[in-house]
XYZ file of C-alpha atoms in Angstrom:
688
model
C -0.468 0.043 -0.245
C 1.268 3.415 -1.025
C -0.098 6.560 -0.390
C -0.328 9.136 -2.784
C 0.157 13.330 -1.912
C -4.788 13.988 -2.583
C -4.779 11.747 0.053
C -5.061 7.775 -1.820
C -3.655 5.669 -0.915
C -3.412 2.863 -4.450
C -2.502 -0.646 -4.176
C 0.197 -1.642 -6.444
C -0.984 -5.257 -5.924
C -4.460 -4.123 -6.847
C -5.481 -7.367 -10.018
C -7.768 -5.005 -10.801
C -4.616 -1.927 -12.010
C -2.575 -4.944 -12.493
C -5.113 -6.564 -15.182
C -5.812 -3.325 -17.440
C -1.595 -2.393 -17.253
C -1.553 -6.076 -17.901
C -4.527 -5.765 -21.711
C -3.719 -2.824 -23.127
C -0.021 -3.986 -23.084
C -1.836 -7.254 -25.179
C -3.722 -4.590 -26.948
C -1.188 -2.564 -27.868
C 0.627 -5.733 -29.518
C -1.620 -6.915 -31.524
C -2.916 -4.109 -32.903
C 0.917 -3.458 -34.053
C 2.022 -1.414 -31.974
C 5.437 -1.571 -30.168
C 6.805 -1.846 -26.107
C 6.433 2.769 -25.878
C 4.415 2.361 -28.436
C 1.926 5.670 -27.750
C -1.704 3.544 -28.284
C -3.456 6.463 -28.964
C -5.226 9.440 -27.135
C -8.503 8.519 -25.132
C -5.417 5.346 -24.370
C -2.737 6.397 -21.928
C 0.134 4.513 -21.304
C 1.099 2.807 -18.411
C 3.689 5.959 -18.453
C 0.691 8.037 -18.812
C -1.824 6.112 -16.176
C -1.559 8.348 -12.542
C -4.434 8.711 -10.160
C -5.897 12.146 -8.410
C -3.803 13.542 -6.533
C -1.186 11.824 -6.915
C 1.146 14.404 -9.121
C 2.601 12.420 -11.237
C 3.898 10.219 -8.793
C 2.610 6.674 -9.786
C 4.614 3.026 -9.654
C 7.389 2.331 -12.051
C 6.693 0.430 -15.075
C 8.515 -2.734 -15.338
C 10.277 -3.123 -19.127
C 8.108 -4.493 -21.828
C 11.013 -6.473 -22.746
C 10.146 -9.227 -19.755
C 6.233 -9.819 -21.593
C 7.504 -10.514 -24.687
C 5.829 -13.187 -25.991
C 7.768 -16.293 -27.206
C 8.051 -17.039 -30.912
C 6.375 -21.177 -31.891
C 8.131 -23.426 -33.581
C 5.620 -23.573 -35.537
C 5.632 -20.190 -36.852
C 9.236 -20.676 -36.524
C 9.825 -22.410 -39.224
C 6.327 -20.941 -41.758
C 9.536 -17.634 -40.953
C 12.251 -19.863 -42.191
C 9.613 -20.935 -44.996
C 8.896 -17.883 -46.188
C 13.224 -16.902 -45.899
C 14.128 -19.470 -48.116
C 11.549 -19.351 -50.333
C 12.274 -15.611 -50.533
C 15.610 -16.377 -51.302
C 14.807 -18.615 -53.697
C 12.930 -16.317 -55.611
C 15.745 -13.715 -55.285
C 18.408 -16.348 -56.646
C 15.898 -17.527 -59.728
C 15.240 -13.413 -60.284
C 19.526 -13.071 -60.531
C 20.044 -16.297 -63.094
C 17.314 -15.118 -65.089
C 18.679 -11.821 -65.238
C 22.316 -13.068 -66.136
C 20.720 -15.791 -68.756
C 19.502 -13.221 -70.642
C 22.595 -10.930 -70.207
C 24.675 -14.008 -71.577
C 22.552 -14.753 -74.222
C 22.186 -10.764 -75.638
C 26.591 -10.378 -74.761
C 26.572 -13.806 -76.955
C 24.325 -12.769 -79.442
C 26.268 -9.265 -79.327
C 29.716 -11.530 -79.708
C 28.153 -13.742 -82.708
C 26.458 -10.915 -84.650
C 30.404 -8.372 -84.791
C 32.185 -12.111 -85.306
C 29.800 -12.803 -88.408
C 30.924 -8.888 -89.405
C 34.447 -9.719 -88.394
C 34.199 -12.884 -90.571
C 32.354 -10.416 -93.690
C 35.272 -8.613 -93.724
C 37.360 -10.889 -93.785
C 36.147 -12.702 -96.885
C 35.839 -9.292 -98.063
C 39.863 -8.920 -96.896
C 41.005 -12.332 -98.951
C 39.439 -11.451 -101.456
C 40.675 -7.893 -102.398
C 43.998 -10.192 -100.550
C 43.516 -12.382 -103.679
C 43.364 -9.727 -106.255
C 45.936 -7.282 -105.195
C 48.066 -11.087 -105.333
C 47.079 -11.281 -108.949
C 47.668 -7.440 -109.634
C 51.275 -8.354 -107.418
C 52.611 -10.828 -110.323
C 51.813 -9.477 -112.565
C 53.250 -5.942 -111.501
C 56.859 -7.789 -110.164
C 56.531 -9.897 -113.811
C 58.129 -6.380 -114.366
C 61.975 -7.347 -112.988
C 62.389 -10.098 -114.896
C 60.997 -7.893 -118.242
C 63.529 -5.262 -117.063
C 66.118 -7.544 -117.169
C 65.753 -8.973 -120.682
C 65.492 -5.435 -121.515
C 68.744 -5.287 -119.612
C 70.424 -7.624 -121.850
C 69.305 -7.186 -124.810
C 70.316 -3.876 -123.999
C 74.151 -5.262 -123.051
C 73.589 -6.868 -127.214
C 72.422 -4.130 -129.490
C 75.292 -2.280 -127.987
C 77.670 -4.700 -128.196
C 76.144 -4.524 -132.170
C 77.067 -0.815 -131.660
C 80.282 -0.865 -131.913
C 80.371 -3.416 -133.497
C 79.833 -1.274 -136.767
C 80.687 1.766 -135.911
C 84.781 0.091 -137.125
C 86.024 2.917 -134.670
C 88.978 0.162 -133.709
C 88.253 0.240 -130.561
C 87.973 -3.356 -129.538
C 85.348 -4.830 -127.796
C 86.402 -4.531 -123.956
C 83.385 -8.103 -123.720
C 85.717 -10.380 -126.240
C 89.469 -11.817 -125.279
C 90.336 -11.402 -128.545
C 89.903 -7.991 -129.274
C 91.838 -7.152 -126.084
C 94.705 -9.056 -126.424
C 95.310 -7.747 -129.833
C 94.370 -4.017 -128.381
C 96.994 -4.147 -125.230
C 99.866 -6.232 -127.793
C 99.563 -3.408 -130.002
C 100.161 -0.653 -128.359
C 102.996 -2.403 -126.026
C 104.793 -2.529 -129.788
C 103.898 1.065 -130.885
C 107.308 3.369 -128.894
C 108.335 6.676 -128.631
C 104.941 8.457 -127.952
C 104.992 12.064 -126.549
C 102.834 13.140 -124.031
C 100.527 14.941 -125.863
C 99.947 11.839 -127.853
C 99.021 9.260 -124.891
C 97.075 11.770 -123.557
C 94.895 11.217 -126.056
C 95.544 6.955 -125.785
C 94.642 7.023 -122.439
C 91.677 8.209 -122.705
C 90.722 5.274 -124.750
C 92.299 3.083 -123.100
C 89.811 4.952 -119.732
C 86.613 4.460 -121.518
C 87.852 0.539 -122.174
C 88.754 -0.049 -118.391
C 85.437 1.699 -118.073
C 83.026 -0.961 -119.190
C 85.084 -3.742 -117.789
C 84.412 -2.178 -114.332
C 80.474 -1.689 -114.804
C 80.447 -5.199 -116.490
C 81.463 -6.890 -113.653
C 79.318 -4.373 -111.414
C 76.169 -4.860 -113.788
C 75.765 -8.380 -114.886
C 74.248 -10.422 -112.075
C 77.019 -12.678 -110.543
C 75.074 -15.800 -112.029
C 75.044 -15.144 -115.286
C 79.209 -14.409 -115.362
C 81.220 -16.773 -115.219
C 84.117 -17.043 -113.654
C 86.250 -17.452 -116.105
C 84.770 -14.174 -117.478
C 85.221 -12.311 -115.082
C 89.057 -13.632 -114.732
C 89.642 -12.943 -117.573
C 88.469 -8.534 -117.827
C 89.872 -8.862 -114.265
C 92.715 -9.421 -116.260
C 92.206 -6.933 -119.099
C 91.817 -4.028 -116.023
C 95.376 -4.420 -114.899
C 97.322 -5.535 -118.022
C 95.191 -2.085 -119.103
C 96.434 -0.288 -115.926
C 100.014 -1.430 -115.698
C 100.923 -0.352 -119.382
C 99.158 3.173 -118.826
C 101.514 4.425 -116.686
C 104.378 2.281 -117.836
C 103.274 5.032 -121.244
C 102.976 7.871 -119.021
C 106.586 6.570 -117.613
C 108.146 6.599 -120.587
C 106.839 9.652 -122.540
C 107.979 11.559 -118.969
C 111.829 10.277 -120.110
C 110.820 11.606 -123.166
C 110.251 14.845 -122.477
C 113.200 14.904 -119.604
C 116.174 14.722 -123.029
C 114.400 17.909 -123.956
C 115.160 20.050 -120.647
C 117.984 21.004 -122.071
C 116.222 23.151 -125.021
C 112.787 23.928 -122.578
C 114.911 25.519 -120.134
C 113.197 28.739 -118.905
C 115.296 31.453 -119.248
C 115.271 33.444 -115.876
C 115.830 30.706 -114.289
C 116.861 28.014 -116.203
C 115.801 25.648 -114.842
C 113.177 23.288 -117.699
C 109.395 23.332 -116.187
C 106.706 21.728 -118.159
C 102.531 22.067 -117.532
C 100.573 19.640 -119.486
C 96.409 18.969 -117.953
C 93.498 17.175 -119.340
C 90.174 16.122 -117.782
C 91.513 12.709 -116.779
C 95.693 13.676 -116.233
C 97.624 16.485 -115.139
C 101.815 16.730 -115.824
C 104.005 18.898 -113.664
C 107.097 18.010 -114.497
C 110.889 20.802 -113.132
C 114.341 19.677 -113.543
C 117.318 20.784 -112.345
C 119.706 21.928 -114.596
C 121.493 25.122 -113.313
C 121.718 23.076 -109.875
C 121.570 26.488 -107.864
C 121.535 25.526 -104.111
C 120.115 28.925 -102.776
C 116.718 28.162 -105.937
C 115.489 25.819 -102.412
C 111.406 26.665 -103.913
C 109.197 25.513 -106.452
C 106.641 26.896 -107.215
C 105.060 26.257 -110.828
C 103.499 29.052 -112.871
C 99.766 30.236 -112.441
C 99.794 27.824 -109.895
C 99.907 27.457 -105.965
C 100.777 24.406 -106.475
C 105.020 23.406 -105.832
C 107.208 21.910 -102.932
C 110.100 23.035 -101.032
C 112.685 21.574 -101.555
C 116.161 20.724 -99.287
C 120.055 21.661 -100.572
C 121.162 18.201 -101.068
C 117.897 18.261 -103.813
C 118.467 21.341 -105.577
C 121.669 20.049 -106.260
C 122.185 17.328 -107.539
C 120.739 16.096 -111.232
C 116.971 15.471 -110.300
C 113.550 15.929 -111.852
C 110.130 15.577 -109.951
C 106.855 15.139 -111.726
C 103.023 15.358 -110.748
C 101.246 13.544 -112.336
C 98.131 13.971 -110.899
C 95.517 10.845 -111.962
C 91.027 12.333 -111.307
C 91.279 7.980 -111.342
C 93.112 5.136 -108.946
C 94.180 2.750 -110.732
C 95.934 2.670 -107.829
C 93.816 1.347 -104.484
C 92.346 -0.683 -107.023
C 94.671 -2.962 -108.461
C 93.750 -5.593 -105.683
C 90.448 -4.572 -105.528
C 88.711 -4.936 -108.474
C 86.441 -8.268 -107.399
C 82.569 -9.297 -107.740
C 80.350 -10.745 -105.084
C 81.150 -13.933 -104.951
C 78.921 -17.275 -106.899
C 78.554 -18.883 -103.910
C 76.985 -16.763 -102.156
C 74.244 -16.544 -105.866
C 73.870 -20.737 -106.053
C 72.004 -21.562 -102.621
C 69.558 -19.407 -104.202
C 69.639 -20.602 -107.541
C 70.612 -23.902 -107.462
C 66.920 -25.176 -105.668
C 65.414 -23.596 -108.565
C 66.628 -24.252 -111.437
C 67.098 -28.141 -110.253
C 62.779 -27.734 -110.340
C 63.214 -26.003 -113.712
C 65.014 -28.891 -115.540
C 63.228 -31.747 -113.753
C 59.839 -29.858 -115.027
C 61.395 -28.918 -117.508
C 62.018 -33.026 -118.247
C 59.062 -33.612 -117.708
C 57.192 -31.504 -120.369
C 59.823 -32.766 -122.518
C 58.648 -36.712 -121.881
C 54.333 -35.461 -122.830
C 55.803 -33.996 -125.900
C 58.270 -36.978 -127.497
C 54.571 -39.051 -126.142
C 52.398 -36.795 -127.751
C 54.427 -36.421 -131.374
C 54.507 -40.906 -130.891
C 51.312 -40.969 -129.928
C 50.259 -38.942 -133.857
C 53.393 -40.904 -135.240
C 51.063 -43.883 -134.635
C 47.612 -42.891 -135.789
C 49.062 -41.255 -139.310
C 50.332 -44.714 -139.401
C 47.077 -45.841 -139.011
C 45.556 -43.105 -141.094
C 47.941 -44.030 -143.881
C 45.186 -46.568 -144.785
C 42.387 -45.378 -144.429
C 42.576 -43.439 -147.906
C 39.616 -41.289 -147.567
C 40.197 -40.034 -144.468
C 43.767 -38.516 -144.745
C 43.576 -34.886 -145.466
C 41.048 -34.599 -143.193
C 43.612 -36.612 -140.311
C 46.333 -35.011 -140.766
C 45.340 -31.352 -140.839
C 43.877 -32.088 -137.255
C 47.199 -34.270 -136.446
C 49.573 -30.364 -138.091
C 47.232 -29.259 -135.775
C 46.875 -30.630 -132.484
C 51.484 -30.768 -133.086
C 51.902 -27.116 -133.417
C 49.443 -26.270 -130.304
C 51.578 -29.593 -128.345
C 54.939 -26.368 -129.392
C 53.015 -24.098 -128.520
C 52.233 -25.462 -125.125
C 55.781 -26.594 -124.536
C 57.630 -23.144 -125.821
C 54.643 -21.665 -123.981
C 55.440 -23.943 -120.697
C 59.875 -23.093 -120.597
C 59.106 -19.501 -121.602
C 57.579 -19.062 -118.317
C 60.318 -21.287 -116.512
C 62.155 -19.279 -118.161
C 61.036 -16.152 -115.895
C 60.990 -18.132 -113.382
C 64.357 -18.896 -113.105
C 65.386 -14.892 -114.276
C 63.654 -14.363 -111.823
C 64.712 -16.230 -108.633
C 68.439 -15.656 -110.114
C 67.408 -10.984 -109.989
C 65.985 -11.808 -106.186
C 68.912 -13.201 -105.664
C 70.820 -10.978 -107.033
C 68.915 -7.978 -105.462
C 69.075 -9.678 -102.539
C 73.199 -9.580 -101.525
C 73.079 -6.277 -102.523
C 71.656 -5.730 -99.481
C 72.845 -8.463 -97.346
C 75.746 -7.877 -94.807
C 79.131 -9.406 -94.859
C 79.087 -11.400 -91.937
C 82.725 -10.908 -90.950
C 84.234 -8.057 -90.630
C 87.269 -6.793 -92.396
C 90.331 -8.368 -92.295
C 92.574 -6.040 -89.286
C 94.713 -3.429 -89.726
C 97.819 -1.672 -88.827
C 98.820 0.924 -86.964
C 98.625 4.280 -89.191
C 96.956 1.722 -92.213
C 93.839 2.453 -93.278
C 91.217 0.822 -94.557
C 89.113 0.422 -97.215
C 86.223 -0.562 -96.605
C 85.660 2.448 -93.358
C 87.484 5.039 -95.744
C 87.380 5.738 -99.577
C 90.085 7.697 -102.136
C 88.739 10.955 -102.960
C 90.386 13.488 -106.142
C 92.714 10.944 -107.875
C 95.880 10.287 -107.141
C 99.139 12.492 -107.261
C 102.293 10.008 -107.538
C 104.875 12.937 -106.325
C 108.908 10.882 -107.545
C 112.031 12.535 -107.748
C 113.588 11.165 -110.933
C 117.462 11.355 -112.132
C 117.176 13.693 -114.403
C 118.573 11.346 -118.063
C 121.298 12.494 -120.502
C 120.430 15.794 -122.622
C 120.077 16.021 -126.633
C 123.288 17.368 -128.401
C 123.778 18.984 -131.623
C 126.568 17.501 -132.835
C 127.457 18.363 -136.155
C 122.803 18.353 -137.721
C 122.966 15.793 -135.693
C 121.392 15.009 -132.682
C 122.413 12.753 -130.183
C 121.802 11.799 -126.485
C 121.884 8.768 -124.359
C 119.764 5.833 -123.914
C 119.854 3.721 -120.723
C 118.261 0.203 -121.163
C 116.409 -0.106 -117.489
C 115.041 3.254 -118.682
C 113.759 6.909 -116.309
C 115.717 5.827 -113.056
C 113.716 6.603 -109.500
C 115.966 8.850 -107.378
C 115.737 7.197 -104.159
C 115.469 9.840 -100.974
C 116.137 9.486 -97.822
C 119.086 6.930 -100.033
C 119.788 3.662 -98.005
C 123.305 4.387 -96.314
C 123.405 7.211 -94.814
C 126.678 7.866 -92.753
C 128.951 10.187 -93.044
C 125.899 12.410 -92.739
C 123.778 13.017 -90.545
C 119.614 12.142 -91.487
C 117.240 14.205 -89.939
C 119.546 17.272 -91.109
C 120.825 16.525 -94.334
C 117.397 14.903 -95.308
C 114.513 16.366 -93.302
C 110.931 16.446 -94.899
C 109.918 17.720 -98.309
C 107.574 20.246 -98.281
C 104.394 19.828 -100.597
C 101.560 21.916 -101.698
C 98.447 20.436 -103.441
C 95.871 21.233 -105.328
C 92.571 20.032 -104.453
C 90.180 19.195 -107.626
C 87.104 21.172 -107.997
C 84.765 18.267 -108.062
C 84.958 17.077 -105.879
C 83.781 17.591 -102.206
C 85.178 17.560 -99.185
C 82.517 17.723 -95.861
C 85.554 17.709 -93.259
C 89.478 18.500 -93.430
C 90.683 15.223 -96.078
C 93.103 12.850 -94.268
C 96.907 12.340 -96.243
C 98.239 9.103 -96.850
C 100.137 7.128 -98.849
C 100.428 4.537 -101.168
C 103.193 1.678 -99.159
C 103.951 -1.182 -102.374
C 105.288 -3.444 -100.232
C 102.145 -4.060 -98.003
C 100.161 -2.879 -100.294
C 97.600 -0.510 -98.871
C 97.886 3.127 -97.996
C 99.795 4.947 -94.705
C 99.068 7.537 -92.730
C 102.807 7.903 -91.560
C 105.798 9.260 -92.953
C 103.150 12.294 -92.898
C 103.338 15.513 -90.580
C 102.826 19.061 -91.002
C 98.599 18.334 -93.152
C 97.475 22.146 -92.976
C 93.506 22.599 -95.078
C 92.880 25.877 -97.110
C 89.225 25.348 -97.815
C 89.185 28.235 -99.881
C 91.444 27.993 -101.825
C 91.425 23.671 -101.979
C 94.440 23.377 -101.557
C 96.894 21.061 -99.124
C 100.326 22.007 -97.496
C 102.450 18.784 -95.763
C 105.729 17.626 -95.206
C 106.571 14.221 -96.991
C 109.791 12.359 -95.534
C 109.680 9.865 -98.456
C 107.792 10.176 -102.101
C 105.546 7.774 -104.437
C 101.382 8.245 -105.315
C 99.388 10.006 -102.255
C 95.870 10.057 -102.440
C 93.238 12.241 -99.625
C 91.365 10.330 -98.054
C 87.682 10.702 -96.121
C 85.122 8.894 -93.945
C 82.652 6.878 -96.706
C 80.216 7.047 -93.812
C 80.234 10.898 -93.060
C 76.701 11.203 -94.300
C 75.371 7.770 -92.747
C 73.068 7.112 -90.905
C 70.554 9.147 -92.361
C 68.510 12.080 -91.673
C 65.439 11.613 -93.450
C 63.903 10.261 -96.998
C 61.567 10.858 -98.932
C 60.293 9.547 -102.815
C 57.434 11.249 -104.591
C 56.588 10.745 -107.043
C 56.283 13.620 -109.963
C 55.294 12.011 -113.139
C 54.367 8.570 -114.928
C 57.670 6.020 -114.079
C 59.466 9.196 -112.677
C 60.125 10.338 -108.993
C 62.018 12.514 -106.587
C 64.516 10.957 -103.857
C 65.330 13.723 -100.943
C 68.373 11.882 -98.784
C 69.603 14.556 -96.435
C 72.423 14.247 -93.510
C 74.595 15.516 -90.982
C 75.875 17.759 -93.661
C 74.123 17.979 -97.018
C 70.385 17.244 -98.752
C 70.427 15.396 -101.859
C 67.818 15.608 -104.774
C 67.617 12.435 -107.257
C 65.959 12.599 -110.547
C 64.822 8.567 -111.674
C 63.010 8.232 -114.606
C 62.834 4.384 -116.446
C 66.421 3.077 -115.823
C 68.711 6.291 -115.872
C 68.719 8.736 -112.789
C 69.964 11.993 -112.297
C 71.479 14.588 -109.705
C 68.416 16.865 -108.882
C 70.156 19.993 -106.870
C 73.404 19.665 -104.118
C 72.895 21.381 -100.775
C 75.514 21.958 -98.601
C 74.729 24.131 -95.032
C 71.681 24.889 -96.302
C 73.789 26.606 -99.454
C 72.873 25.824 -103.097
C 76.044 24.316 -104.313
C 76.491 23.168 -108.168
C 78.091 19.932 -109.270
C 79.539 19.466 -112.745
C 76.866 16.201 -112.216
C 73.491 18.721 -112.424
C 71.514 17.725 -115.135
C 73.700 14.507 -116.459
C 71.278 10.975 -116.842
C 73.617 8.273 -116.232
C 72.303 4.897 -115.072
C 72.243 3.598 -112.211
C 76.129 2.462 -111.776
C 77.501 5.107 -113.820
C 75.721 7.402 -111.864
C 76.525 5.949 -108.509
C 79.709 5.884 -109.005
C 80.534 9.766 -110.469
C 78.874 10.570 -106.864
C 80.751 8.473 -104.322
C 83.854 10.961 -107.162
C 82.708 13.345 -105.967
C 81.848 12.614 -102.397
C 79.102 12.614 -102.256
C 78.308 9.457 -101.167
C 74.816 7.849 -99.725
C 75.139 4.085 -100.899
C 76.118 2.291 -97.964
C 77.701 -1.936 -98.604
C 78.326 -4.814 -97.317
C 80.178 -3.973 -94.521
C 78.823 -0.472 -93.028
C 77.075 -1.773 -90.889
C 80.883 -2.413 -89.115
C 81.250 1.316 -89.292
C 77.834 2.931 -88.278
C 75.032 2.094 -85.685
C 71.807 1.259 -87.263
C 69.134 -1.141 -86.500
C 69.960 -3.588 -89.667
C 67.250 -6.136 -90.985
C 66.516 -9.159 -93.269
C 67.732 -9.064 -96.589
C 64.285 -10.893 -97.783
C 62.015 -8.108 -96.303
C 64.519 -5.505 -97.525
C 64.083 -6.248 -100.263
C 60.218 -7.180 -100.090
C 60.068 -2.966 -98.689
C 61.801 -1.867 -101.797
C 60.383 -3.680 -104.430
C 56.733 -2.525 -103.292
C 58.133 0.447 -103.030
C 59.494 1.180 -106.791
C 55.796 -0.720 -107.398
C 53.853 2.441 -106.814
C 55.844 5.263 -106.439
C 55.095 6.632 -109.300
C 50.731 6.956 -107.472
C 52.469 6.878 -104.185
C 54.856 8.940 -101.897
C 57.102 7.549 -99.060
C 59.498 8.602 -96.097
C 61.167 8.124 -93.655
C 59.383 7.171 -89.888
C 61.198 6.984 -86.163
C 59.733 3.392 -85.857
C 61.321 2.193 -88.552
C 64.273 2.150 -84.803
C 62.651 0.693 -82.627
C 61.310 -2.240 -84.481
C 62.876 -5.901 -84.882
C 65.298 -6.753 -88.236
C 61.299 -8.702 -89.325
C 59.331 -6.371 -89.326
C 60.556 -2.977 -91.691
C 58.167 0.715 -90.690
C 57.465 3.746 -92.801
C 55.592 6.606 -93.915
C 53.186 5.845 -97.193
């Protein structure tokens, strides 16, 4: 019993109140209200229920959680069943959705695959058509080779009908006769020899071009040996004739002496040869500076030479017949035999089969003809049919043979082209110090033959007769310094001779040239024995000190313009394109049409340079040779990859790329790409 503030008492255990309270809680639970829910207006909650006079201070209700109704097992199973059904329903919906999405994805893939297959079919059809066109286009290569062969035969015929007295360089008998007759001819003056040398140089040039232009497969070993032997004989005989002509000239030195100095000076110039001769007739020890008139060419000779009976000769040849004496070579036939032998074997087998087939057909026709002869009525008609069939069989065999010949020719051309781009696997032989590697360097401006000669006996006039002593040994060289120098100090008595030479005006040096001398014993060029080299590019003069005289040349790095900075092949007209090659030092533009090339323009350090080769159309081999001789070497060799860092390509891939570019160059422009350096050796990348 608890007393409220209003005097009324309420028993906390009153059944009426407790029952009312419990019923209100159960009713609230059943209508869906929570334990803390308000049942609504007019039905106070147990926390709001209070009696008058209580001051709102009623007994604290117990927590409703303790009165929560327990879920029965059946209800629990029902709830679990409902939950399982809901889960299964969701899984089924997800499965159906996934299947639908998968079907849509597969349908999209099927449609894309069908489209791709259609594109592949169209591309395959296009490629087949292009392959047929390509086969027709690639037929141009054997046709071009046949045209070259016909051109060579035509040039031989034209040479034959000219009857100008010069021999055919490809005929050994004519060359031997020419050389023998020229050996027998004596006492030729230098002027006469210069005219003769034009014919000889032309023959040498033709022989070299034969070795370079004709495919090695078409040349027999005996022909190669014959051509190289003829070249060597002509070169040696020409130089020998120049020595004889110089001796004849020096015998007349006293009659050609200069009135002021008393010494003899002679200059003879030609497009191929220049001769500078000075004879020391007065032997004045003070006359030690030799300068040829109207030139800067000269010598500073020591006192011992100024007082000796000597002559100084400078024979400047625009060609190089020194280093090429042992470098005339062609690609080995062993390299091409491995490529062409399988094709030739196939061709031989096919030809044998064709011949057997033709023989069998002819035998059958003969048997039929014997049977037909017994039938007199149908003889004429059957014979006509036999002749037609025989002719058709012969035509078929000829067509097959022609096709096989073209196949052999095509494979031979491919083998020759592969040899042009194939890199050598072996580096050139080891060179000693101061020895010039001619695979890395090249000679430019020709050869300067510097010689100190013993002055021969002079002509004397006696009673109207000219008497002269002729030595059997011929022209003798003066040894400087002498082999025995016991009595004299070599360094003081035989100092190096200062020489000043003019560089040929048609030769371009991108760097100061190096001077090299020929070592006759070792058969190579050397740079030792030469000091104080000084080059004046404006005057085109090179001055140096030389210990011993002999053949000299100027050399330059053969790969100075490699690798290219860029290149572009642009069409100009039908079968006419413009090739532009840009290097560190120059930009060269070359026009190409049909089988001819022409130098269009040359820029040196962004400045226009006038070359004598501009505007002259030449075939490829002479054109390449002329550019190299002018110092514009942009053509790599089989050994260039040893001296230039490049991304080497598989030769067959490279040749195929060149051939496709050649076929499309009349319609499309091609250019270099930086990605070509980044891809592997089996891929070629260029811009189109």
